[in-house]
Amino acid sequence: MIQSFMVYGFLGLSLFLLGKIAAQRERIDLINHRSTPFLTWEILLSFFIFSLITGIRWNVGTDFQGYLEIYNDIHKGWKLNRNIEPGFLLITDLFANLNIHYTFYFGFLAFLQLFFFYFAFKDEKYLLPLIGVFIIFGGQYHMWVNGTRQSIAACIFVFSIHFIVKRQLFKYILTIFFASLFHQSALILLLFYFIPLKNYFKNKLFTTTLLIVSIFIGLTPTWLSYTNIIEQLFILLGYDNYATRLDFLITENATVMAFGPRRVAQTILYLILIWTFQGYYRKNKNNKILLFYNLMILGAIHHNLFANASNIFMRPTYYLTIFTPIITSYLLVDLYNREKKISLKYIMLFMIAISHLVIAIIADADKGSSDYINYKFFWDFV
């Protein structure tokens, strides 16, 4: 547990400090009417540290052993008995056939995730200090190492949002198609381009009610078995094997997500964001941020609805909840700029936003081989 706090603390602090340097560089360049290149030394160092820490981990993320098995099978020249998206397979083949150690392979996959996520904010580097911290401590990092393929696709989706706002359909289609090369489910994201951009969650009381109602509905996931739409959606997203076992996933394999500290903190965070965002939006009228917010709220509701079903129902949620640290960062930056200091409100929101990992490290410390949160180095297990 101590090792986890040290490693994650070092990683989060590194991304924060390097993000501060990037933000300061951007601020100076704006004053001097210069454009700021994306790949500055502090951004490259952020990629390196993030990739290094992720690459040399062991059994961090529930899918770690599965990805390692795929890599080793290809390295041995065996034929895979599972369908793997061509983009992900190409990278895996390249590293395995070049006889490169799997730590470099996992590190490269981590680089892709952070690269696309950071590139989405290449002109808003003032967000990077907070975004870097929230990626590590807000629960995002362990989503990235759990479902690596889908998380790469989700990070590409974050980058693609500005094509929706600018109404550049062709570029958006190309970007989403590229994302689907890592996870087929990304194709469903094409639908978001055609949804009118409106402030659907303008009414804070209505949005709060939706969030609370979704929690209560999610307490009884058997409601899923009353429709065939779920099954057809799973087939469309490339989850055919799960669709054929839908009843089992709903009932026998359901996971009871109790209202422990992690979920309480998450719910409080969403409530704060709901009651804070509209004031921010009235001042800024930024359609990109509005779209981020709409997707985040949809993700929060979806997460609650499927919280007590099988984990496989939660995977599509990440295309939406990935925007939570982004909205949190925007609102915290705005709060600091308005009050010109780190106020008590700022500290409270920040602490809630980073509490997820702290609670998870403590909660999972005694789970032994089932602990996929606490950090372990690969050399201690080979």
mmCIF file of C-alpha atoms in Angstrom:
data_model
loop_
_atom_site.group_PDB
_atom_site.id
_atom_site.type_symbol
_atom_site.label_atom_id
_atom_site.label_comp_id
_atom_site.label_asym_id
_atom_site.label_seq_id
_atom_site.Cartn_x
_atom_site.Cartn_y
_atom_site.Cartn_z
ATOM 1 C CA MET A 1 0.000 0.000 0.000
ATOM 2 C CA ILE A 2 2.819 2.408 0.845
ATOM 3 C CA GLN A 3 4.473 1.557 -2.465
ATOM 4 C CA SER A 4 1.230 2.416 -4.272
ATOM 5 C CA PHE A 5 0.968 5.831 -2.641
ATOM 6 C CA MET A 6 4.603 6.506 -3.522
ATOM 7 C CA VAL A 7 4.369 5.413 -7.166
ATOM 8 C CA TYR A 8 0.978 6.970 -7.912
ATOM 9 C CA GLY A 9 1.948 10.050 -5.933
ATOM 10 C CA PHE A 10 5.140 10.431 -7.971
ATOM 11 C CA LEU A 11 3.226 9.928 -11.221
ATOM 12 C CA GLY A 12 0.456 12.379 -10.332
ATOM 13 C CA LEU A 13 2.915 14.991 -9.036
ATOM 14 C CA SER A 14 5.076 14.641 -12.154
ATOM 15 C CA LEU A 15 2.119 15.198 -14.480
ATOM 16 C CA PHE A 16 1.021 18.162 -12.351
ATOM 17 C CA LEU A 17 4.415 19.900 -12.302
ATOM 18 C CA LEU A 18 5.142 19.246 -15.969
ATOM 19 C CA GLY A 19 1.637 20.423 -16.800
ATOM 20 C CA LYS A 20 2.335 23.645 -14.867
ATOM 21 C CA ILE A 21 5.426 24.229 -17.000
ATOM 22 C CA ALA A 22 3.410 23.631 -20.170
ATOM 23 C CA ALA A 23 0.690 26.013 -18.959
ATOM 24 C CA GLN A 24 3.234 28.715 -18.127
ATOM 25 C CA ARG A 25 4.875 28.327 -21.537
ATOM 26 C CA GLU A 26 1.479 28.704 -23.211
ATOM 27 C CA ARG A 27 0.669 31.804 -21.131
ATOM 28 C CA ILE A 28 3.978 33.502 -22.052
ATOM 29 C CA ASP A 29 3.528 32.640 -25.734
ATOM 30 C CA LEU A 30 0.010 34.110 -25.711
ATOM 31 C CA ILE A 31 1.341 37.362 -24.248
ATOM 32 C CA ASN A 32 4.008 37.495 -26.959
ATOM 33 C CA HIS A 33 1.561 36.485 -29.693
ATOM 34 C CA ARG A 34 3.401 33.258 -30.452
ATOM 35 C CA SER A 35 1.973 29.834 -31.116
ATOM 36 C CA THR A 36 3.001 27.098 -28.698
ATOM 37 C CA PRO A 37 4.159 23.774 -30.185
ATOM 38 C CA PHE A 38 2.546 20.690 -28.740
ATOM 39 C CA LEU A 39 5.582 18.444 -28.311
ATOM 40 C CA THR A 40 7.646 20.538 -25.930
ATOM 41 C CA TRP A 41 10.151 18.882 -23.588
ATOM 42 C CA GLU A 42 7.755 18.886 -20.635
ATOM 43 C CA ILE A 43 5.032 17.163 -22.655
ATOM 44 C CA LEU A 44 7.473 14.570 -23.949
ATOM 45 C CA LEU A 45 8.735 13.955 -20.407
ATOM 46 C CA SER A 46 5.119 13.527 -19.256
ATOM 47 C CA PHE A 47 4.646 10.840 -21.911
ATOM 48 C CA PHE A 48 7.867 9.121 -20.904
ATOM 49 C CA ILE A 49 7.135 8.981 -17.170
ATOM 50 C CA PHE A 50 3.534 7.885 -17.726
ATOM 51 C CA SER A 51 4.588 5.187 -20.199
ATOM 52 C CA LEU A 52 7.424 3.989 -17.975
ATOM 53 C CA ILE A 53 5.291 3.601 -14.839
ATOM 54 C CA THR A 54 2.516 1.896 -16.787
ATOM 55 C CA GLY A 55 4.907 -0.351 -18.686
ATOM 56 C CA ILE A 56 6.725 -1.810 -15.690
ATOM 57 C CA ARG A 57 3.585 -2.557 -13.673
ATOM 58 C CA TRP A 58 2.425 -6.057 -12.807
ATOM 59 C CA ASN A 59 -1.216 -7.142 -12.506
ATOM 60 C CA VAL A 60 -2.474 -3.585 -12.222
ATOM 61 C CA GLY A 61 -5.796 -3.670 -14.056
ATOM 62 C CA THR A 62 -8.100 -6.681 -14.268
ATOM 63 C CA ASP A 63 -7.227 -7.290 -17.921
ATOM 64 C CA PHE A 64 -3.468 -7.221 -17.430
ATOM 65 C CA GLN A 65 -3.005 -10.991 -17.563
ATOM 66 C CA GLY A 66 -5.284 -11.253 -20.593
ATOM 67 C CA TYR A 67 -3.270 -8.723 -22.582
ATOM 68 C CA LEU A 68 -0.033 -10.340 -21.464
ATOM 69 C CA GLU A 69 -1.329 -13.734 -22.605
ATOM 70 C CA ILE A 70 -2.189 -12.339 -26.041
ATOM 71 C CA TYR A 71 1.256 -10.790 -26.324
ATOM 72 C CA ASN A 72 3.034 -13.973 -25.279
ATOM 73 C CA ASP A 73 0.941 -16.125 -27.624
ATOM 74 C CA ILE A 74 1.853 -13.936 -30.597
ATOM 75 C CA HIS A 75 5.464 -13.865 -29.471
ATOM 76 C CA LYS A 76 5.472 -17.681 -29.530
ATOM 77 C CA GLY A 77 3.992 -17.690 -33.030
ATOM 78 C CA TRP A 78 0.671 -19.156 -31.963
ATOM 79 C CA LYS A 79 -2.531 -18.354 -33.793
ATOM 80 C CA LEU A 80 -5.029 -16.407 -31.711
ATOM 81 C CA ASN A 81 -8.410 -18.014 -31.173
ATOM 82 C CA ARG A 82 -10.118 -14.661 -30.587
ATOM 83 C CA ASN A 83 -11.051 -11.646 -32.695
ATOM 84 C CA ILE A 84 -8.741 -8.692 -32.184
ATOM 85 C CA GLU A 85 -9.141 -5.325 -33.899
ATOM 86 C CA PRO A 86 -6.562 -4.810 -36.683
ATOM 87 C CA GLY A 87 -4.951 -1.656 -35.275
ATOM 88 C CA PHE A 88 -4.325 -3.199 -31.898
ATOM 89 C CA LEU A 89 -3.223 -6.466 -33.488
ATOM 90 C CA LEU A 90 -0.753 -4.640 -35.756
ATOM 91 C CA ILE A 91 0.951 -3.001 -32.764
ATOM 92 C CA THR A 92 0.991 -6.263 -30.816
ATOM 93 C CA ASP A 93 2.421 -8.165 -33.786
ATOM 94 C CA LEU A 94 5.102 -5.526 -34.317
ATOM 95 C CA PHE A 95 6.375 -5.561 -30.745
ATOM 96 C CA ALA A 96 6.083 -9.338 -30.330
ATOM 97 C CA ASN A 97 7.768 -10.204 -33.629
ATOM 98 C CA LEU A 98 10.628 -7.796 -32.873
ATOM 99 C CA ASN A 99 11.156 -9.735 -29.633
ATOM 100 C CA ILE A 100 10.638 -6.613 -27.532
ATOM 101 C CA HIS A 101 9.974 -7.073 -23.829
ATOM 102 C CA TYR A 102 6.300 -6.699 -22.917
ATOM 103 C CA THR A 103 7.032 -3.737 -20.637
ATOM 104 C CA PHE A 104 7.829 -1.642 -23.723
ATOM 105 C CA TYR A 105 4.622 -2.906 -25.323
ATOM 106 C CA PHE A 106 2.469 -1.872 -22.362
ATOM 107 C CA GLY A 107 4.367 1.399 -22.169
ATOM 108 C CA PHE A 108 3.635 2.183 -25.811
ATOM 109 C CA LEU A 109 -0.076 1.505 -25.355
ATOM 110 C CA ALA A 110 -0.049 3.905 -22.389
ATOM 111 C CA PHE A 111 1.715 6.499 -24.543
ATOM 112 C CA LEU A 112 -1.072 6.299 -27.136
ATOM 113 C CA GLN A 113 -3.689 6.919 -24.458
ATOM 114 C CA LEU A 114 -2.036 9.972 -22.959
ATOM 115 C CA PHE A 115 -0.964 11.343 -26.343
ATOM 116 C CA PHE A 116 -4.501 11.538 -27.762
ATOM 117 C CA PHE A 117 -5.939 12.775 -24.467
ATOM 118 C CA TYR A 118 -3.356 15.556 -24.134
ATOM 119 C CA PHE A 119 -3.489 16.398 -27.846
ATOM 120 C CA ALA A 120 -7.173 17.227 -27.425
ATOM 121 C CA PHE A 121 -6.039 20.126 -25.213
ATOM 122 C CA LYS A 122 -3.002 21.259 -27.163
ATOM 123 C CA ASP A 123 -4.416 24.804 -27.204
ATOM 124 C CA GLU A 124 -5.658 24.681 -23.597
ATOM 125 C CA LYS A 125 -2.567 23.629 -21.718
ATOM 126 C CA TYR A 126 -3.733 25.529 -18.641
ATOM 127 C CA LEU A 127 -5.898 22.453 -17.981
ATOM 128 C CA LEU A 128 -3.041 19.953 -18.026
ATOM 129 C CA PRO A 129 -1.873 20.273 -14.388
ATOM 130 C CA LEU A 130 -5.293 19.305 -13.035
ATOM 131 C CA ILE A 131 -6.135 16.858 -15.804
ATOM 132 C CA GLY A 132 -2.886 15.004 -15.161
ATOM 133 C CA VAL A 133 -3.702 14.627 -11.460
ATOM 134 C CA PHE A 134 -7.301 13.573 -12.088
ATOM 135 C CA ILE A 135 -6.292 10.958 -14.655
ATOM 136 C CA ILE A 136 -4.233 9.226 -11.968
ATOM 137 C CA PHE A 137 -6.291 9.850 -8.834
ATOM 138 C CA GLY A 138 -9.820 10.211 -10.212
ATOM 139 C CA GLY A 139 -10.267 6.604 -11.291
ATOM 140 C CA GLN A 140 -9.374 7.165 -14.936
ATOM 141 C CA TYR A 141 -5.977 5.507 -14.816
ATOM 142 C CA HIS A 142 -7.324 2.149 -13.743
ATOM 143 C CA MET A 143 -9.922 2.288 -16.493
ATOM 144 C CA TRP A 144 -7.054 2.823 -18.926
ATOM 145 C CA VAL A 145 -5.159 -0.229 -17.688
ATOM 146 C CA ASN A 146 -8.320 -2.345 -17.368
ATOM 147 C CA GLY A 147 -9.788 -2.054 -20.842
ATOM 148 C CA THR A 148 -6.720 -0.836 -22.710
ATOM 149 C CA ARG A 149 -8.093 -1.192 -26.239
ATOM 150 C CA GLN A 150 -11.343 0.617 -25.495
ATOM 151 C CA SER A 151 -9.544 3.266 -23.465
ATOM 152 C CA ILE A 152 -7.325 4.095 -26.435
ATOM 153 C CA ALA A 153 -10.476 4.455 -28.520
ATOM 154 C CA ALA A 154 -12.037 6.646 -25.802
ATOM 155 C CA CYS A 155 -8.986 8.935 -25.720
ATOM 156 C CA ILE A 156 -9.196 9.283 -29.505
ATOM 157 C CA PHE A 157 -12.887 10.147 -29.060
ATOM 158 C CA VAL A 158 -11.961 12.991 -26.704
ATOM 159 C CA PHE A 159 -9.664 14.361 -29.417
ATOM 160 C CA SER A 160 -12.408 13.994 -32.045
ATOM 161 C CA ILE A 161 -14.908 16.188 -30.197
ATOM 162 C CA HIS A 162 -13.688 19.399 -31.817
ATOM 163 C CA PHE A 163 -14.651 17.936 -35.212
ATOM 164 C CA ILE A 164 -18.251 17.695 -33.961
ATOM 165 C CA VAL A 165 -18.206 21.291 -32.729
ATOM 166 C CA LYS A 166 -16.667 22.544 -35.976
ATOM 167 C CA ARG A 167 -19.117 20.389 -37.988
ATOM 168 C CA GLN A 168 -16.362 18.601 -39.889
ATOM 169 C CA LEU A 169 -18.158 15.346 -40.635
ATOM 170 C CA PHE A 170 -15.519 13.736 -42.844
ATOM 171 C CA LYS A 171 -12.708 14.307 -40.343
ATOM 172 C CA TYR A 172 -14.905 13.012 -37.528
ATOM 173 C CA ILE A 173 -15.769 9.834 -39.431
ATOM 174 C CA LEU A 174 -12.104 9.212 -40.227
ATOM 175 C CA THR A 175 -11.094 9.726 -36.597
ATOM 176 C CA ILE A 176 -13.798 7.419 -35.236
ATOM 177 C CA PHE A 177 -12.929 4.807 -37.827
ATOM 178 C CA PHE A 178 -9.328 5.017 -36.639
ATOM 179 C CA ALA A 179 -10.537 4.564 -33.050
ATOM 180 C CA SER A 180 -12.507 1.473 -34.116
ATOM 181 C CA LEU A 181 -9.237 -0.131 -35.212
ATOM 182 C CA PHE A 182 -8.507 -0.436 -31.487
ATOM 183 C CA HIS A 183 -12.027 -1.275 -30.339
ATOM 184 C CA GLN A 184 -14.948 -2.011 -32.627
ATOM 185 C CA SER A 185 -17.445 -0.462 -30.228
ATOM 186 C CA ALA A 186 -16.130 3.000 -31.150
ATOM 187 C CA LEU A 187 -18.298 2.918 -34.286
ATOM 188 C CA ILE A 188 -21.347 3.651 -32.130
ATOM 189 C CA LEU A 189 -19.769 7.050 -31.429
ATOM 190 C CA LEU A 190 -20.623 8.140 -34.973
ATOM 191 C CA LEU A 191 -24.168 8.763 -33.722
ATOM 192 C CA PHE A 192 -23.052 11.634 -31.503
ATOM 193 C CA TYR A 193 -22.262 13.801 -34.512
ATOM 194 C CA PHE A 194 -25.949 13.911 -35.483
ATOM 195 C CA ILE A 195 -27.366 14.736 -32.040
ATOM 196 C CA PRO A 196 -28.242 18.470 -31.916
ATOM 197 C CA LEU A 197 -25.954 20.353 -29.570
ATOM 198 C CA LYS A 198 -28.226 21.801 -26.893
ATOM 199 C CA ASN A 199 -28.087 22.400 -23.181
ATOM 200 C CA TYR A 200 -30.144 19.297 -22.381
ATOM 201 C CA PHE A 201 -29.296 19.386 -18.677
ATOM 202 C CA LYS A 202 -29.836 23.110 -18.104
ATOM 203 C CA ASN A 203 -32.308 22.485 -15.273
ATOM 204 C CA LYS A 204 -30.158 21.536 -12.294
ATOM 205 C CA LEU A 205 -33.026 20.086 -10.266
ATOM 206 C CA PHE A 206 -34.168 17.951 -13.201
ATOM 207 C CA THR A 207 -30.619 16.669 -13.774
ATOM 208 C CA THR A 208 -30.193 15.898 -10.076
ATOM 209 C CA THR A 209 -33.453 13.974 -10.110
ATOM 210 C CA LEU A 210 -32.324 11.975 -13.152
ATOM 211 C CA LEU A 211 -29.102 11.071 -11.389
ATOM 212 C CA ILE A 212 -30.850 9.945 -8.208
ATOM 213 C CA VAL A 213 -33.561 8.000 -10.046
ATOM 214 C CA SER A 214 -30.917 6.197 -12.116
ATOM 215 C CA ILE A 215 -29.273 5.066 -8.883
ATOM 216 C CA PHE A 216 -32.485 3.474 -7.602
ATOM 217 C CA ILE A 217 -33.293 1.834 -10.949
ATOM 218 C CA GLY A 218 -29.784 0.422 -11.082
ATOM 219 C CA LEU A 219 -30.310 -1.345 -7.763
ATOM 220 C CA THR A 220 -32.395 -3.967 -9.617
ATOM 221 C CA PRO A 221 -30.526 -4.785 -12.853
ATOM 222 C CA THR A 222 -32.990 -7.541 -13.781
ATOM 223 C CA TRP A 223 -34.917 -4.851 -15.688
ATOM 224 C CA LEU A 224 -32.402 -5.439 -18.467
ATOM 225 C CA SER A 225 -33.797 -8.888 -19.219
ATOM 226 C CA TYR A 226 -37.110 -7.414 -20.369
ATOM 227 C CA THR A 227 -35.742 -6.091 -23.626
ATOM 228 C CA ASN A 228 -33.939 -7.480 -26.649
ATOM 229 C CA ILE A 229 -32.444 -4.090 -27.449
ATOM 230 C CA ILE A 230 -29.530 -4.707 -25.092
ATOM 231 C CA GLU A 231 -28.696 -7.963 -26.826
ATOM 232 C CA GLN A 232 -28.786 -6.386 -30.278
ATOM 233 C CA LEU A 233 -26.621 -3.494 -29.076
ATOM 234 C CA PHE A 234 -23.992 -5.873 -27.715
ATOM 235 C CA ILE A 235 -23.844 -7.664 -31.054
ATOM 236 C CA LEU A 236 -23.467 -4.326 -32.853
ATOM 237 C CA LEU A 237 -20.623 -3.298 -30.555
ATOM 238 C CA GLY A 238 -18.752 -6.528 -31.132
ATOM 239 C CA TYR A 239 -19.676 -8.189 -27.844
ATOM 240 C CA ASP A 240 -21.319 -11.197 -29.517
ATOM 241 C CA ASN A 241 -20.133 -13.703 -26.948
ATOM 242 C CA TYR A 242 -21.609 -11.617 -24.160
ATOM 243 C CA ALA A 243 -24.916 -11.177 -25.961
ATOM 244 C CA THR A 244 -25.421 -14.937 -26.116
ATOM 245 C CA ARG A 245 -24.970 -15.117 -22.328
ATOM 246 C CA LEU A 246 -27.093 -12.060 -21.514
ATOM 247 C CA ASP A 247 -29.331 -13.686 -18.906
ATOM 248 C CA PHE A 248 -26.319 -15.092 -17.076
ATOM 249 C CA LEU A 249 -24.594 -11.731 -17.094
ATOM 250 C CA ILE A 250 -27.680 -9.987 -15.725
ATOM 251 C CA THR A 251 -28.442 -12.405 -12.915
ATOM 252 C CA GLU A 252 -25.745 -14.925 -12.022
ATOM 253 C CA ASN A 253 -22.777 -12.686 -12.785
ATOM 254 C CA ALA A 254 -24.091 -9.406 -11.430
ATOM 255 C CA THR A 255 -21.816 -7.345 -9.261
ATOM 256 C CA VAL A 256 -23.319 -5.646 -6.251
ATOM 257 C CA MET A 257 -21.906 -2.122 -6.167
ATOM 258 C CA ALA A 258 -22.635 -1.034 -2.639
ATOM 259 C CA PHE A 259 -22.670 2.606 -1.648
ATOM 260 C CA GLY A 260 -19.215 2.511 -0.184
ATOM 261 C CA PRO A 261 -16.910 5.522 0.108
ATOM 262 C CA ARG A 262 -15.881 5.439 -3.555
ATOM 263 C CA ARG A 263 -19.395 5.598 -4.903
ATOM 264 C CA VAL A 264 -20.501 8.158 -2.342
ATOM 265 C CA ALA A 265 -17.587 10.411 -3.325
ATOM 266 C CA GLN A 266 -18.342 9.904 -7.007
ATOM 267 C CA THR A 267 -22.011 10.820 -6.526
ATOM 268 C CA ILE A 268 -21.111 13.920 -4.500
ATOM 269 C CA LEU A 269 -18.688 14.967 -7.242
ATOM 270 C CA TYR A 270 -21.384 14.687 -9.917
ATOM 271 C CA LEU A 271 -23.841 16.657 -7.793
ATOM 272 C CA ILE A 272 -21.309 19.459 -7.301
ATOM 273 C CA LEU A 273 -20.562 19.562 -11.029
ATOM 274 C CA ILE A 274 -24.289 19.643 -11.848
ATOM 275 C CA TRP A 275 -24.937 22.587 -9.538
ATOM 276 C CA THR A 276 -21.822 24.467 -10.645
ATOM 277 C CA PHE A 277 -21.609 23.971 -14.399
ATOM 278 C CA GLN A 278 -24.539 26.110 -15.592
ATOM 279 C CA GLY A 279 -23.121 29.246 -13.985
ATOM 280 C CA TYR A 280 -19.824 28.582 -15.744
ATOM 281 C CA TYR A 281 -21.549 27.947 -19.084
ATOM 282 C CA ARG A 282 -23.632 31.132 -18.905
ATOM 283 C CA LYS A 283 -20.384 33.116 -18.776
ATOM 284 C CA ASN A 284 -18.428 31.218 -21.405
ATOM 285 C CA LYS A 285 -20.972 29.806 -23.888
ATOM 286 C CA ASN A 286 -18.411 27.287 -25.112
ATOM 287 C CA ASN A 287 -20.113 24.588 -27.166
ATOM 288 C CA LYS A 288 -17.221 22.163 -26.858
ATOM 289 C CA ILE A 289 -17.378 22.284 -23.071
ATOM 290 C CA LEU A 290 -21.170 21.953 -23.225
ATOM 291 C CA LEU A 291 -20.794 18.775 -25.252
ATOM 292 C CA PHE A 292 -18.249 17.481 -22.734
ATOM 293 C CA TYR A 293 -20.778 18.147 -19.978
ATOM 294 C CA ASN A 294 -23.702 16.501 -21.789
ATOM 295 C CA LEU A 295 -21.653 13.378 -22.404
ATOM 296 C CA MET A 296 -20.461 13.306 -18.791
ATOM 297 C CA ILE A 297 -24.030 13.441 -17.441
ATOM 298 C CA LEU A 298 -25.114 10.683 -19.819
ATOM 299 C CA GLY A 299 -22.169 8.650 -18.577
ATOM 300 C CA ALA A 300 -23.088 9.201 -14.928
ATOM 301 C CA ILE A 301 -26.670 8.085 -15.544
ATOM 302 C CA HIS A 302 -25.567 5.064 -17.574
ATOM 303 C CA HIS A 303 -23.087 4.103 -14.869
ATOM 304 C CA ASN A 304 -25.811 4.142 -12.223
ATOM 305 C CA LEU A 305 -28.262 2.157 -14.337
ATOM 306 C CA PHE A 306 -25.772 -0.659 -14.898
ATOM 307 C CA ALA A 307 -23.852 -0.419 -11.626
ATOM 308 C CA ASN A 308 -25.198 -3.711 -10.278
ATOM 309 C CA ALA A 309 -25.165 -5.678 -13.515
ATOM 310 C CA SER A 310 -22.127 -7.445 -14.902
ATOM 311 C CA ASN A 311 -19.009 -5.349 -15.410
ATOM 312 C CA ILE A 312 -19.342 -5.858 -19.167
ATOM 313 C CA PHE A 313 -22.343 -3.503 -19.155
ATOM 314 C CA MET A 314 -20.109 -0.831 -17.657
ATOM 315 C CA ARG A 315 -17.495 -0.897 -20.425
ATOM 316 C CA PRO A 316 -19.416 1.302 -22.930
ATOM 317 C CA THR A 317 -19.895 3.847 -20.126
ATOM 318 C CA TYR A 318 -16.277 4.866 -20.314
ATOM 319 C CA TYR A 319 -16.776 6.624 -23.630
ATOM 320 C CA LEU A 320 -18.826 9.098 -21.558
ATOM 321 C CA THR A 321 -17.384 9.157 -18.045
ATOM 322 C CA ILE A 322 -13.945 9.944 -19.472
ATOM 323 C CA PHE A 323 -15.169 13.556 -19.613
ATOM 324 C CA THR A 324 -15.578 13.799 -15.823
ATOM 325 C CA PRO A 325 -11.969 14.886 -15.087
ATOM 326 C CA ILE A 326 -12.177 17.347 -17.966
ATOM 327 C CA ILE A 327 -15.271 19.133 -16.652
ATOM 328 C CA THR A 328 -13.835 19.083 -13.124
ATOM 329 C CA SER A 329 -10.652 20.726 -14.409
ATOM 330 C CA TYR A 330 -12.528 23.468 -16.282
ATOM 331 C CA LEU A 331 -14.595 24.336 -13.224
ATOM 332 C CA LEU A 332 -11.637 24.344 -10.836
ATOM 333 C CA VAL A 333 -9.602 26.603 -13.134
ATOM 334 C CA ASP A 334 -12.578 28.953 -13.362
ATOM 335 C CA LEU A 335 -13.047 28.916 -9.577
ATOM 336 C CA TYR A 336 -9.385 29.805 -9.037
ATOM 337 C CA ASN A 337 -9.503 32.596 -11.637
ATOM 338 C CA ARG A 338 -12.606 34.107 -10.014
ATOM 339 C CA GLU A 339 -11.382 33.995 -6.436
ATOM 340 C CA LYS A 340 -7.676 34.569 -7.220
ATOM 341 C CA LYS A 341 -6.748 32.031 -4.571
ATOM 342 C CA ILE A 342 -7.114 28.396 -3.578
ATOM 343 C CA SER A 343 -10.311 28.714 -1.567
ATOM 344 C CA LEU A 344 -12.000 26.213 0.730
ATOM 345 C CA LYS A 345 -14.471 25.384 -2.064
ATOM 346 C CA TYR A 346 -11.552 24.701 -4.367
ATOM 347 C CA ILE A 347 -9.881 22.400 -1.843
ATOM 348 C CA MET A 348 -13.100 20.492 -1.149
ATOM 349 C CA LEU A 349 -13.840 19.862 -4.826
ATOM 350 C CA PHE A 350 -10.233 18.913 -5.508
ATOM 351 C CA MET A 351 -10.119 16.455 -2.598
ATOM 352 C CA ILE A 352 -13.367 14.788 -3.658
ATOM 353 C CA ALA A 353 -12.086 14.509 -7.223
ATOM 354 C CA ILE A 354 -8.891 12.707 -6.169
ATOM 355 C CA SER A 355 -10.427 10.575 -3.426
ATOM 356 C CA HIS A 356 -11.247 7.638 -5.691
ATOM 357 C CA LEU A 357 -7.730 6.233 -5.924
ATOM 358 C CA VAL A 358 -6.912 6.898 -2.278
ATOM 359 C CA ILE A 359 -9.986 4.957 -1.155
ATOM 360 C CA ALA A 360 -9.364 2.190 -3.712
ATOM 361 C CA ILE A 361 -5.765 1.625 -2.568
ATOM 362 C CA ILE A 362 -6.877 1.180 1.022
ATOM 363 C CA ALA A 363 -9.949 -0.908 0.170
ATOM 364 C CA ASP A 364 -8.105 -3.357 -2.094
ATOM 365 C CA ALA A 365 -4.878 -3.668 -0.129
ATOM 366 C CA ASP A 366 -5.874 -6.986 1.488
ATOM 367 C CA LYS A 367 -7.319 -8.691 -1.597
ATOM 368 C CA GLY A 368 -4.111 -10.538 -2.498
ATOM 369 C CA SER A 369 -4.137 -11.836 -6.079
ATOM 370 C CA SER A 370 -7.483 -10.095 -6.651
ATOM 371 C CA ASP A 371 -5.958 -6.695 -5.955
ATOM 372 C CA TYR A 372 -5.762 -4.929 -9.314
ATOM 373 C CA ILE A 373 -5.390 -1.427 -7.861
ATOM 374 C CA ASN A 374 -2.254 -1.386 -5.717
ATOM 375 C CA TYR A 375 0.904 -0.879 -7.735
ATOM 376 C CA LYS A 376 3.338 -3.759 -8.193
ATOM 377 C CA PHE A 377 6.577 -3.871 -10.210
ATOM 378 C CA PHE A 378 6.923 -6.662 -12.749
ATOM 379 C CA TRP A 379 10.402 -7.665 -11.569
ATOM 380 C CA ASP A 380 8.967 -8.796 -8.229
ATOM 381 C CA PHE A 381 6.952 -11.513 -10.019
ATOM 382 C CA VAL A 382 9.310 -12.923 -12.644
#
